């Protein structure tokens, strides 16, 4: 299992983004641009990442009618991003429209569907009228997404073993909610350590605050990478 680290660039503007990426340096080659940065800085914020040879995960969590999502996927694909998120809750037609739109591009982005946000637990789902457990909900939405042509899922590291078993080695399984032992959880409720995420079969680990808020972000990223390498038996 060659799990890769993606650092979430949850920063307010392009200058802060460049400072973070340059501080972390060569150790990390994959970055996530989410709503905060993309809305404030616009698609131009992706250029400095391309210039530095970094891969981009555009985390816009698209959730709209099929035609709107398909066109948003086309716009994102034109920016040469490697991974893009949609919400599985958008339904089969929306998921299929997203997958088909991505497939029009020779260097297509892989589309991953968010099942249940890692900030939600069973109680939160009940408030939304979902009576099944987070695990069952994630599996059921995951099945809908994969059967609709989506490449993979965003899920918590606690569900990833089950989903890997269900969807096999080809599924792209992205796990946020990663916290090294002893780190602050913040608003995340379903967290796991980097080692657990790798051992459970994640393809990509998304880490934000434990790296961004560290005194030394490069050292924090390196420590997580070492834990990941040790967990997949490569040792370092
Ligand atoms: O700071 P932290 O490590 O919690 O950041 C996690 C990142 O992953 C955030 O950018 C968040 O938007 C994203 N994410 C998430 N849960 C999902 C999908 C994405 O936490 N289900």
Coordinates of C-alpha atoms and ligand atoms in Angstrom, one line a residue:
X1 CA 0.0 0.0 0.0
X2 CA 1.6 3.3 -1.1
X3 CA -0.4 5.8 0.8
X4 CA 0.4 9.4 0.0
X5 CA 0.2 12.5 2.2
X6 CA -1.8 15.5 1.0
X7 CA -1.5 18.7 3.0
X8 CA -4.7 20.8 3.2
X9 CA -3.9 24.4 2.4
X10 CA -6.6 25.8 4.6
X11 CA -5.1 29.3 4.6
X12 CA -6.7 32.7 3.7
X13 CA -4.8 33.8 0.6
X14 CA -2.1 33.0 -2.1
X15 CA 0.7 34.6 -0.1
X16 CA 0.0 32.4 2.9
X17 CA -0.3 29.4 0.6
X18 CA 3.1 30.0 -1.0
X19 CA 4.7 30.6 2.4
X20 CA 3.3 27.3 3.7
X21 CA 4.3 25.3 0.6
X22 CA 7.8 26.7 0.5
X23 CA 8.2 26.1 4.3
X24 CA 7.3 22.4 3.8
X25 CA 9.5 22.0 0.8
X26 CA 10.2 18.9 -1.2
X27 CA 8.9 16.4 1.3
X28 CA 5.2 16.9 0.2
X29 CA 4.2 16.9 -3.5
X30 CA 0.4 16.8 -3.1
X31 CA -1.7 19.7 -1.8
X32 CA -5.4 20.2 -1.2
X33 CA -7.0 23.5 -2.1
X34 CA -10.4 23.9 -0.4
X35 CA -13.2 26.4 -0.2
X36 CA -11.5 29.0 2.0
X37 CA -8.5 29.6 -0.3
X38 CA -10.3 29.0 -3.6
X39 CA -13.1 31.4 -2.8
X40 CA -10.7 34.1 -1.6
X41 CA -8.0 33.8 -4.2
X42 CA -9.7 32.2 -7.2
X43 CA -8.3 29.6 -9.6
X44 CA -5.1 31.7 -10.1
X45 CA -4.0 30.4 -6.7
X46 CA -3.3 27.1 -8.4
X47 CA -0.5 28.4 -10.7
X48 CA 2.2 28.6 -8.0
X49 CA 1.4 25.0 -7.1
X50 CA 1.8 23.9 -10.8
X51 CA 5.0 26.0 -11.1
X52 CA 6.4 24.0 -8.1
X53 CA 5.5 20.7 -9.7
X54 CA 2.9 19.9 -7.0
X55 CA -0.3 17.8 -7.6
X56 CA -3.6 19.4 -6.7
X57 CA -6.6 18.1 -4.9
X58 CA -9.4 20.6 -5.5
X59 CA -11.8 20.0 -2.6
X60 CA -14.9 21.9 -3.6
X61 CA -17.4 19.2 -2.5
X62 CA -19.7 19.8 -5.4
X63 CA -23.4 19.2 -4.7
X64 CA -26.0 20.5 -7.1
X65 CA -28.1 19.4 -10.0
X66 CA -26.4 17.1 -12.5
X67 CA -25.9 19.7 -15.3
X68 CA -24.4 22.3 -13.0
X69 CA -22.0 19.7 -11.4
X70 CA -20.9 18.4 -14.8
X71 CA -20.0 21.9 -16.0
X72 CA -18.2 22.6 -12.7
X73 CA -16.2 19.4 -13.2
X74 CA -15.3 20.6 -16.7
X75 CA -14.1 23.9 -15.3
X76 CA -12.1 22.2 -12.7
X77 CA -10.6 19.7 -15.1
X78 CA -9.4 22.6 -17.3
X79 CA -7.3 23.7 -14.3
X80 CA -5.4 20.5 -14.5
X81 CA -6.2 19.2 -11.0
X82 CA -5.6 15.5 -10.1
X83 CA -8.4 15.0 -7.6
X84 CA -11.8 16.7 -7.2
X85 CA -14.6 16.1 -4.6
X86 CA -18.3 15.9 -5.0
X87 CA -20.9 15.0 -2.4
X88 CA -22.3 11.4 -2.7
X89 CA -25.6 12.8 -1.3
X90 CA -26.2 14.5 -4.7
X91 CA -27.5 11.2 -6.0
X92 CA -26.8 8.8 -8.8
X93 CA -27.6 11.1 -11.7
X94 CA -25.3 13.8 -10.3
X95 CA -22.5 11.4 -9.6
X96 CA -22.8 9.9 -13.1
X97 CA -22.8 13.3 -14.7
X98 CA -19.6 14.2 -12.7
X99 CA -17.8 11.0 -13.8
X100 CA -18.8 11.4 -17.4
X101 CA -17.7 15.0 -17.5
X102 CA -14.3 14.1 -16.1
X103 CA -13.9 11.3 -18.6
X104 CA -14.0 13.9 -21.5
X105 CA -10.5 15.0 -20.5
X106 CA -7.4 13.0 -21.6
X107 CA -5.7 13.9 -18.2
X108 CA -8.9 13.6 -16.3
X109 CA -9.1 14.4 -12.6
X110 CA -10.1 11.5 -10.5
X111 CA -13.4 12.2 -8.8
X112 CA -13.9 11.2 -5.2
X113 CA -17.2 11.4 -3.3
X114 CA -17.7 12.6 0.2
X115 CA -19.8 10.1 2.1
X116 CA -20.3 11.5 5.6
X117 CA -18.2 14.5 6.7
X118 CA -15.6 13.5 9.4
X119 CA -17.0 16.2 11.6
X120 CA -20.3 14.2 11.9
X121 CA -21.0 11.4 14.3
X122 CA -24.0 9.1 14.8
X123 CA -25.8 11.8 16.8
X124 CA -25.3 14.4 14.2
X125 CA -26.7 12.1 11.5
X126 CA -29.7 11.4 13.6
X127 CA -30.4 15.1 13.7
X128 CA -30.4 15.0 9.9
X129 CA -32.9 12.2 9.9
X130 CA -30.4 9.5 9.1
X131 CA -31.1 6.7 11.6
X132 CA -28.4 4.2 10.4
X133 CA -24.8 4.4 11.8
X134 CA -22.1 6.5 10.2
X135 CA -20.4 3.3 9.0
X136 CA -23.6 2.0 7.3
X137 CA -24.3 5.4 5.9
X138 CA -20.8 5.7 4.5
X139 CA -20.9 2.2 2.9
X140 CA -24.3 2.8 1.3
X141 CA -23.4 6.2 -0.1
X142 CA -20.0 4.7 -1.2
X143 CA -21.8 1.9 -3.1
X144 CA -24.0 4.4 -4.9
X145 CA -21.0 6.6 -5.8
X146 CA -18.8 3.7 -7.1
X147 CA -21.7 2.2 -9.0
X148 CA -22.2 5.6 -10.6
X149 CA -18.7 5.6 -12.0
X150 CA -16.9 7.7 -9.3
X151 CA -13.2 6.8 -8.7
X152 CA -13.3 6.7 -5.0
X153 CA -14.5 8.1 -1.7
X154 CA -13.6 10.5 1.1
X155 CA -14.2 8.8 4.4
X156 CA -12.8 8.6 7.9
X157 CA -9.9 6.3 8.6
X158 CA -12.3 4.4 10.9
X159 CA -14.4 3.3 7.9
X160 CA -11.7 2.9 5.4
X161 CA -10.9 -0.8 6.1
X162 CA -14.5 -1.7 5.5
X163 CA -14.7 0.3 2.4
X164 CA -11.4 -1.0 1.0
X165 CA -12.7 -4.5 1.6
X166 CA -16.0 -3.6 -0.2
X167 CA -14.6 -1.8 -3.2
X168 CA -11.2 -3.4 -3.7
X169 CA -7.7 -2.1 -4.5
X170 CA -8.7 0.2 -7.4
X171 CA -10.9 2.5 -5.2
X172 CA -9.2 5.8 -4.3
X173 CA -9.9 6.2 -0.6
X174 CA -9.1 9.6 0.9
X175 CA -9.0 10.1 4.6
X176 CA -9.2 13.4 6.4
X177 CA -9.6 13.6 10.2
X178 CA -6.0 12.5 10.7
X179 CA -4.4 13.3 14.1
X180 CA -1.0 12.1 15.3
X181 CA -1.4 10.7 18.8
X182 CA -2.0 13.6 21.3
X183 CA -2.9 16.2 18.7
X184 CA -5.9 18.5 19.1
X185 CA -9.0 17.2 17.3
X186 CA -10.6 20.6 16.8
X187 CA -14.0 20.2 15.1
X188 CA -13.2 16.7 13.8
X189 CA -15.1 13.9 15.6
X190 CA -14.0 10.7 13.7
X191 CA -10.2 10.9 13.9
X192 CA -7.4 8.3 13.5
X193 CA -3.6 8.4 13.6
X194 CA -1.6 8.4 10.4
X195 CA -0.4 4.8 11.1
X196 CA -4.0 3.6 11.6
X197 CA -5.2 5.2 8.3
X198 CA -2.4 3.5 6.4
X199 CA -2.9 0.2 8.0
X200 CA -6.6 0.4 7.3
X201 CA -6.0 0.8 3.6
X202 CA -6.2 4.6 2.8
X203 CA -4.8 5.8 -0.5
X204 CA -4.3 9.4 0.6
X205 CA -4.2 11.0 4.1
X206 CA -5.3 14.6 4.2
X207 CA -3.8 16.6 7.0
X208 CA -4.4 20.3 7.7
X209 CA -4.0 21.8 11.2
X210 CA -1.5 19.3 12.7
X211 CA 0.9 20.6 10.0
X212 CA -0.3 24.1 9.4
X213 CA -0.4 25.0 13.1
X214 CA 2.9 23.3 14.0
X215 CA 5.8 25.5 15.1
X216 CA 7.8 23.7 12.3
X217 CA 5.4 22.5 9.6
X218 CA 8.2 20.8 7.6
X219 CA 9.2 18.7 10.7
X220 CA 5.5 17.9 11.4
X221 CA 5.0 16.7 7.8
X222 CA 8.2 14.7 8.1
X223 CA 7.0 13.0 11.3
X224 CA 3.7 12.1 9.7
X225 CA 5.5 10.7 6.6
X226 CA 7.8 8.6 8.8
X227 CA 4.8 7.2 10.7
X228 CA 3.1 6.4 7.4
X229 CA 6.3 4.6 6.0
X230 CA 6.7 2.6 9.2
X231 CA 3.0 1.6 9.1
X232 CA 3.4 0.2 5.6
X233 CA 6.5 -1.8 6.7
X234 CA 8.9 0.3 4.6
X235 CA 10.7 1.6 7.7
X236 CA 12.8 4.8 7.6
Ligands
LIG1 O1 -7.2 20.6 9.8 P1 -7.7 19.2 9.4 O2 -6.6 18.1 9.3 O3 -8.9 18.7 10.2 O4 -8.2 19.4 7.9 C1 -8.9 18.4 7.2 C2 -9.2 18.9 5.8 O5 -10.0 17.9 5.2 C3 -10.1 20.2 5.8 O6 -9.6 20.9 4.7 C4 -11.5 19.7 5.5 O7 -12.2 20.6 4.7 C5 -11.2 18.4 4.7 N1 -12.3 17.4 4.8 C6 -12.7 16.8 6.0 N2 -13.7 15.9 5.9 C7 -14.3 15.5 4.8 C8 -13.8 16.0 3.6 C9 -12.8 17.0 3.6 O8 -12.2 17.2 7.0 N3 -15.2 14.6 4.8

